[in-house]
């Protein structure tokens, strides 16, 4: 069994296609006295079934944790192997080759650290124990990204032992590289054929001409961990003098040559933030980017935000690695924290770059879909636990890991099929003009980015029905931001109540999906004109759904919390019985039924109580305007709702549409609040007096249509929306 599924990593590159690997974000790092554990955060610590989900993707290998700090925090004599026994055993049964990681941005158990002189020997003892327990495992990454970890732990002070000087950085890095070499030596005494897959972030630094010396130094330093392992650090090496200046003795450096351990496969981790730009013109950048090297002061910013030529990019950095070492390599992390289509575009771009280099003779083995389960709090470099979640191949905000659109792309790549999502026809934001947040500067250390191949035709658009409404306009605005080609349609462009009109437009536009943001929204008026409300909301939606089914076009349409009668006291979920109290609610119930009958693949989203920054007539905007002007504002004190911030609704709806989700979904910001309390919360955050806010029972407001007293939306399918408190804060920022 082992030889069969390990052969894929060892075979000659010409015999097999480029492979797809996977990876679980498994950082266990220490900040002060606290450990942050991604495996606990993402729930994989207790979900064995995840491995079967991974296997369904068709991946050949997986970067998988047997983390020192978790297995043996109190010494090998007290080690608990049960978790690793079960998971590695299951991977073996599934035919997935584990690339076992022992330390992932960590510093070991509490009795050691990266600058402990005994750290290398201690890790080697643990590595031997792992090899002895799992002698069939053939691929190891003893320490992930040693250079990055040494920088964050020894130079920048983010992680334990929180060093902020060059000597601590150098000691940490030398200790890590020695630990890798000793660990592989120990592993190979058990399994002589064990392979080292050594990962590192190989970002690149660009600069103005004045700071070219600093960029040159940083671009040489980025190879330091791999050069150490390959035995290249000698008195003629450009970094030798730097290490000596740090305080590392010549004898230490010479001694290190006995710990060389060239990787069998170099693992390249590359992110958009990996490429930096240094600029002495501080006035062009915010203060938090300012720093220096003792000789010059400069701003250090993401190169993508300032470099006129664009980034060096994955192809250039992969080629630089191949030309420097001529060793087999793989891309061992591909992940982007962004909207779903941008995640698809990024993976596609890295895959194409790797495939192109492989075709030109470089020994590229694989591309790794990283963060299969997403990751937590990397926006703060895992220095605090704030709950910031980035979905990956799976989204963990559902009761069980939910496949995203990336999962389909991974399966396509793993089975030799070209990904064909229509949103791949548009370049990622890192290629578009809006990426530039600062005055564009020529990046002298970067060659001009190659021109992207033009699509043979314009990208298939997203058709948005409802050009005059709040929701339709918001979809158009955010599609513009996200690089999603769209057509915003008025009723004159397409009348959804007229089958001939709908079919004509779909045939001409050939959209990949339709967003139905049109509808009759005047809840009280509907009581006096039920026929019009039903025709627009229900019959029109049904006709549109039937046409989309006929043209094989995806559809998302919107329903309401007013399909419920308010008799419950817990948030309504998708499977709860509908019982509308008014004509508008009845029209939405009928619309749901007609749409899902005509086009079962449709996505029907129930939502509630819109507010947003781009129209002047939503509840929150009117409340703040009236209260700020000193006018009286009246709101219900007994009707409990879950307000929905329109930008959150649009972004989440687009992600679900791209993921290919269907059926009923509830989307509202997490909350349960009376209308009057919503006005109070918004006013408090805006610094507006609420002395003129009047809270009354709903029955005293003179409303024509009956409303439920409780219509809070929860979800049994996934809590994807942020909390209301966050939404109000962002609303106020956007309004200003």
Tab-separated table of C-alpha atoms in Angstrom, residues 131-294:
chain	number	residue	atom	x	y	z
A	131	UNK	CA	9.211	7.608	12.417
A	132	UNK	CA	9.313	4.564	14.663
A	133	UNK	CA	5.569	4.720	15.251
A	134	UNK	CA	4.744	5.276	11.566
A	135	UNK	CA	7.585	3.589	9.648
A	136	UNK	CA	5.521	3.617	6.443
A	137	UNK	CA	5.427	7.436	6.320
A	138	UNK	CA	8.009	8.616	3.806
A	139	UNK	CA	7.609	12.402	3.524
A	140	UNK	CA	8.295	14.950	6.229
A	141	UNK	CA	8.390	18.689	6.838
A	142	UNK	CA	9.991	18.828	10.301
A	143	UNK	CA	9.635	22.627	10.486
A	144	UNK	CA	7.378	24.674	8.234
A	145	UNK	CA	8.782	27.930	6.839
A	146	UNK	CA	11.814	28.217	9.146
A	147	UNK	CA	12.876	31.612	7.785
A	148	UNK	CA	9.406	33.110	8.184
A	149	UNK	CA	9.065	31.609	11.655
A	150	UNK	CA	12.481	32.945	12.686
A	151	UNK	CA	11.585	36.423	11.426
A	152	UNK	CA	8.235	36.487	13.209
A	153	UNK	CA	9.645	34.982	16.426
A	154	UNK	CA	13.132	36.467	16.569
A	155	UNK	CA	13.087	39.692	14.559
A	156	UNK	CA	9.552	41.110	14.691
A	157	UNK	CA	8.541	39.836	18.121
A	158	UNK	CA	5.141	38.491	17.068
A	159	UNK	CA	5.585	34.939	18.359
A	160	UNK	CA	7.503	33.301	21.182
A	161	UNK	CA	10.245	33.935	22.242
A	162	UNK	CA	9.370	37.467	20.991
A	163	UNK	CA	12.842	38.530	19.919
A	164	UNK	CA	13.286	41.852	18.166
A	165	UNK	CA	16.897	41.768	17.017
A	166	UNK	CA	19.061	40.226	14.337
A	167	UNK	CA	20.932	37.923	16.706
A	168	UNK	CA	17.745	36.273	18.024
A	169	UNK	CA	16.561	35.875	14.441
A	170	UNK	CA	19.834	34.293	13.353
A	171	UNK	CA	19.998	31.978	16.372
A	172	UNK	CA	16.407	30.879	15.797
A	173	UNK	CA	16.996	30.184	12.107
A	174	UNK	CA	20.242	28.280	12.641
A	175	UNK	CA	18.562	26.278	15.391
A	176	UNK	CA	15.613	25.442	13.143
A	177	UNK	CA	17.797	24.368	10.229
A	178	UNK	CA	19.959	22.242	12.499
A	179	UNK	CA	16.767	20.732	13.921
A	180	UNK	CA	15.552	19.889	10.411
A	181	UNK	CA	18.833	18.183	9.557
A	182	UNK	CA	19.001	16.224	12.825
A	183	UNK	CA	15.330	15.272	12.564
A	184	UNK	CA	15.764	13.912	9.047
A	185	UNK	CA	18.890	12.062	10.172
A	186	UNK	CA	16.903	10.447	12.977
A	187	UNK	CA	13.981	9.644	10.679
A	188	UNK	CA	16.259	8.117	8.055
A	189	UNK	CA	17.848	5.838	10.625
A	190	UNK	CA	14.370	4.313	10.839
A	191	UNK	CA	13.350	4.789	7.212
A	192	UNK	CA	16.367	5.337	4.931
A	193	UNK	CA	14.105	6.415	2.065
A	194	UNK	CA	12.415	9.246	3.960
A	195	UNK	CA	12.091	12.436	1.924
A	196	UNK	CA	12.434	16.030	3.101
A	197	UNK	CA	9.779	18.392	1.722
A	198	UNK	CA	11.104	21.742	2.917
A	199	UNK	CA	8.660	24.629	2.743
A	200	UNK	CA	9.461	28.335	2.724
A	201	UNK	CA	7.768	31.583	1.773
A	202	UNK	CA	9.804	32.977	-1.125
A	203	UNK	CA	8.466	36.495	-1.426
A	204	UNK	CA	10.433	39.171	-3.194
A	205	UNK	CA	11.336	42.741	-2.246
A	206	UNK	CA	11.193	45.657	-4.673
A	207	UNK	CA	12.294	49.223	-4.039
A	208	UNK	CA	13.053	52.684	-5.300
A	209	UNK	CA	16.581	53.175	-6.715
A	210	UNK	CA	17.773	54.715	-3.458
A	211	UNK	CA	16.819	51.610	-1.494
A	212	UNK	CA	18.052	49.066	-4.025
A	213	UNK	CA	20.776	47.999	-1.588
A	214	UNK	CA	18.154	47.018	1.014
A	215	UNK	CA	16.013	45.166	-1.518
A	216	UNK	CA	19.090	43.294	-2.766
A	217	UNK	CA	19.925	42.243	0.776
A	218	UNK	CA	16.390	41.059	1.532
A	219	UNK	CA	16.186	39.205	-1.761
A	220	UNK	CA	19.351	37.334	-0.855
A	221	UNK	CA	18.226	36.694	2.717
A	222	UNK	CA	14.973	35.081	1.551
A	223	UNK	CA	16.984	32.033	0.408
A	224	UNK	CA	18.807	31.684	3.715
A	225	UNK	CA	17.034	28.633	5.153
A	226	UNK	CA	17.377	26.684	1.900
A	227	UNK	CA	20.989	27.792	1.431
A	228	UNK	CA	21.810	26.622	4.970
A	229	UNK	CA	20.237	23.226	4.348
A	230	UNK	CA	22.023	22.935	0.996
A	231	UNK	CA	25.416	23.730	2.565
A	232	UNK	CA	25.914	26.967	0.646
A	233	UNK	CA	26.727	29.277	3.550
A	234	UNK	CA	30.493	29.901	3.424
A	235	UNK	CA	32.723	33.008	3.579
A	236	UNK	CA	31.951	33.835	-0.068
A	237	UNK	CA	28.187	33.809	0.459
A	238	UNK	CA	26.571	37.290	0.368
A	239	UNK	CA	24.857	36.671	3.728
A	240	UNK	CA	27.963	35.407	5.549
A	241	UNK	CA	28.954	38.896	6.638
A	242	UNK	CA	25.440	39.670	7.836
A	243	UNK	CA	25.342	36.557	10.009
A	244	UNK	CA	28.757	37.435	11.454
A	245	UNK	CA	27.542	40.979	12.159
A	246	UNK	CA	24.509	39.524	13.918
A	247	UNK	CA	26.844	37.904	16.407
A	248	UNK	CA	27.175	34.380	14.986
A	249	UNK	CA	30.775	33.212	15.222
A	250	UNK	CA	32.748	31.934	12.269
A	251	UNK	CA	33.231	28.597	13.973
A	252	UNK	CA	29.467	28.214	14.426
A	253	UNK	CA	28.887	28.823	10.750
A	254	UNK	CA	31.625	26.446	9.706
A	255	UNK	CA	30.305	23.823	12.107
A	256	UNK	CA	26.874	24.129	10.558
A	257	UNK	CA	28.163	22.650	7.301
A	258	UNK	CA	27.996	19.237	8.953
A	259	UNK	CA	24.231	19.665	9.349
A	260	UNK	CA	23.471	20.128	5.681
A	261	UNK	CA	20.357	18.360	4.470
A	262	UNK	CA	19.283	19.339	0.947
A	263	UNK	CA	15.523	19.006	0.420
A	264	UNK	CA	14.231	16.226	-1.771
A	265	UNK	CA	11.427	18.580	-2.728
A	266	UNK	CA	11.443	22.327	-2.131
A	267	UNK	CA	8.031	23.591	-1.093
A	268	UNK	CA	7.273	27.146	-2.184
A	269	UNK	CA	4.618	29.120	-0.326
A	270	UNK	CA	3.665	32.340	-2.072
A	271	UNK	CA	1.054	34.939	-1.174
A	272	UNK	CA	0.177	38.297	-2.676
A	273	UNK	CA	1.518	39.882	0.517
A	274	UNK	CA	4.841	38.070	0.086
A	275	UNK	CA	6.119	40.690	-2.335
A	276	UNK	CA	7.053	43.996	-0.684
A	277	UNK	CA	8.011	47.464	-1.886
A	278	UNK	CA	10.349	49.824	-0.023
A	279	UNK	CA	10.019	53.570	-0.575
A	280	UNK	CA	11.765	56.448	1.198
A	281	UNK	CA	8.941	58.851	0.238
A	282	UNK	CA	7.109	58.391	3.524
A	283	UNK	CA	4.521	61.053	2.768
A	284	UNK	CA	2.853	58.721	0.250
A	285	UNK	CA	2.044	56.063	2.823
A	286	UNK	CA	0.233	55.744	6.175
A	287	UNK	CA	2.334	55.965	9.346
A	288	UNK	CA	1.890	52.303	10.246
A	289	UNK	CA	3.927	51.332	7.163
A	290	UNK	CA	6.921	53.465	8.183
A	291	UNK	CA	10.153	51.851	9.346
A	292	UNK	CA	13.795	51.738	8.428
A	293	UNK	CA	17.129	49.988	8.713
A	294	UNK	CA	19.121	52.501	10.768
